[in-house]
Each structure stands twice: as structure tokens, then as C-alpha cells.
Amino acid sequence: MSSSGGKVPLHGPRRILVPAKHASDPFVVCTKRRFTVSDQENKFYLAICRIANSTKWQSHDAVDIDTVRAKFYSFGHSFEKFGMLSPYVMSVFCRVLFHDNHPSKSKRNYFFPSIGAQLTIDINDVDLEKVEKSFKGAASARKLHLCDMLYFPILYQQHWFVFLVDLKDRMLVFLDSIHEEGDDFFEPILPHIDLQSIFQVFKSSSHMFQSKFLGIFSMKYMELWSPRVILQNEFSKDNINNIRVQYANRIFFHPNNKMLGTEVEEVVLNWFDHYNYMFNLHVCFSI
């Protein structure tokens, strides 16, 4: 395991790239990543969304990664169009990132939103035992002072944003697709974080966001952000629907999902075959 994590770069902390207005949307059309999805991915995505409304299956676990679980109801409704991301699904996503970018190699640690929530409240109300347990667990994968970045997704007043501790560049970063530095939204939060903060705000050319987009934005921030990445060039709200499809498939079919190989996987794989069979059976008996 490398011991270089958390150390300031040789030539000092990296500066955050923030393009000037004349070099960013809407003045410049940037080439963004393509988020293509296959017909099969769309099929499984639609099945997951439909199963979320199934009285038979919606209470079953759709995902179980390291005993971090999300039921079909919250999983499907989190990723459906205009769906609000559930904290349970964000927690599962943190485990996906943990396995796909293990701290021992990536020098990144991802904390559950329940821990992020502790950062937004008065110190006298913080569940110190819960926080200590979480930090000790994270440190077992890589000691925190040897990490480059610590990610805390936070759901505050039905609004998702990411608080990021950039140990390598000695910065505290707020990744938010709506609010900027000095916004009233952060006033109740900042007193609990008594260090100077640097705001990196991702702003799209359109400010007409719906709050239900923001969980997906936060998930993408956790994957892509670094001081040298201009998020506007990476994705926009126009990509959100395809990103939903990709995330639903990526999480459900993740190798560490214990529900794979069970009847839960079978119902997703064969949902439309079963649906068409039942529909045809109904038509047959209706004639």
C-alpha cells in the first residue's frame, strides 16, 4: 500500500479549474462524454422500475452488497425518470465505489449519507459512537490520513450535495448543482464545519433543475471530480436519463450483489417475458 496518500503535491496544492464565462456554456459548446445504453440495459432498467410498483416484489431486497441493502421499491423509484434518490440507494452506491475503486489503490474513501448528515447538525447532537464506528471501518481499508479524498454525500432539506475533504490539496469542497458560495442554503451548515471552505460549484447552462435530478448529479460528482476536471465538460442534465439507466444496471448487476443468482435476478431478467405471458393469457381468456 502506497504511503503517499494525503501528501501535498511536489509543486503545491492543485488549483481548481474554473473556466471563465467566455470559455464555458452557453458561450462554448463543449464535447461531453457519451452515456450510451444498450437495448438490453434499457430492458432491465424498465423491469426494475416496474418491479418497484409490484405488490409481490417491491418489498424484496434488490441489492445487498456487504449487508448494505436497498429494496426494489426504493431502488426502482430512485432511478425512474424524475425519481428522488433514496439514501439507501446512495449507501449501496458508496459500496459499489468502494469495491470498484478500493481505497488501498484509489486513496479515496466513501461515507454513507447517514454519516454526512452528522456534519450538518450541532456537535452536541452528533451521534459520536456512530461516526467513530464509521471512521474506524473506513480506516481499516486505508488509514484516513493516507487518503487523498474523503467523500460525504449529504441529503439536506430534500437536496443532495457532496461534501468532499481533499486532503491532498488541503481543501474542503462543496459540490452542488444549484447553490453557490454565500447562498443562504449553506448558512445553517457552515458553522458546524469550522475550517475555511472552497466551493466548487457545477453550473449547467440551464438553471431549471428539479430537485429530483440532484441525487444523480451527486453520484456522478463522486465519480468524476478532481481539481483539474471541469465538470461542465463531462456531463449535463441532458445526460441524466441515460445515466439513470447505467447506474441501475451497474448497481444491480454488480458482482458483489448477493441477490444475483437468486429468484430476484430471475425476476428482473424475465420480467417482460412473464408480463407478456400474463397479458396474452388475459387476452386469451377475454375472447
mmCIF file of C-alpha atoms in Angstrom, residues 25 29 33 39 50 57 66 83 135 140 160 202 209 216 223 226 234 247 249 280 283 287:
data_model
loop_
_atom_site.group_PDB
_atom_site.id
_atom_site.type_symbol
_atom_site.label_atom_id
_atom_site.label_comp_id
_atom_site.label_asym_id
_atom_site.label_seq_id
_atom_site.Cartn_x
_atom_site.Cartn_y
_atom_site.Cartn_z
ATOM 1 C CA ASP A 25 -21.589 27.220 -21.583
ATOM 2 C CA VAL A 29 -20.464 24.133 -26.906
ATOM 3 C CA ARG A 33 -18.951 12.286 -22.555
ATOM 4 C CA ASP A 39 -31.422 -2.132 -25.625
ATOM 5 C CA ARG A 50 -41.869 -1.733 -12.971
ATOM 6 C CA TRP A 57 -41.765 -7.874 -5.256
ATOM 7 C CA ASP A 66 -21.790 -6.165 2.210
ATOM 8 C CA GLY A 83 -37.348 9.819 -9.187
ATOM 9 C CA PHE A 135 -14.368 6.194 10.569
ATOM 10 C CA SER A 140 -9.418 -0.472 8.120
ATOM 11 C CA TRP A 160 -28.455 16.256 -2.413
ATOM 12 C CA PHE A 202 -21.050 22.785 -11.099
ATOM 13 C CA PHE A 209 -33.111 21.953 -12.262
ATOM 14 C CA ILE A 216 -27.867 11.522 -9.815
ATOM 15 C CA GLU A 223 -17.016 9.506 -9.630
ATOM 16 C CA SER A 226 -10.888 16.337 -9.130
ATOM 17 C CA GLU A 234 -18.133 15.928 -18.560
ATOM 18 C CA TYR A 247 -26.431 3.229 -12.676
ATOM 19 C CA ASN A 249 -27.727 -1.764 -14.275
ATOM 20 C CA ASN A 280 -51.551 -12.841 -23.584
ATOM 21 C CA VAL A 283 -56.399 -11.632 -23.729
ATOM 22 C CA ILE A 287 -62.070 -13.571 -26.052
#
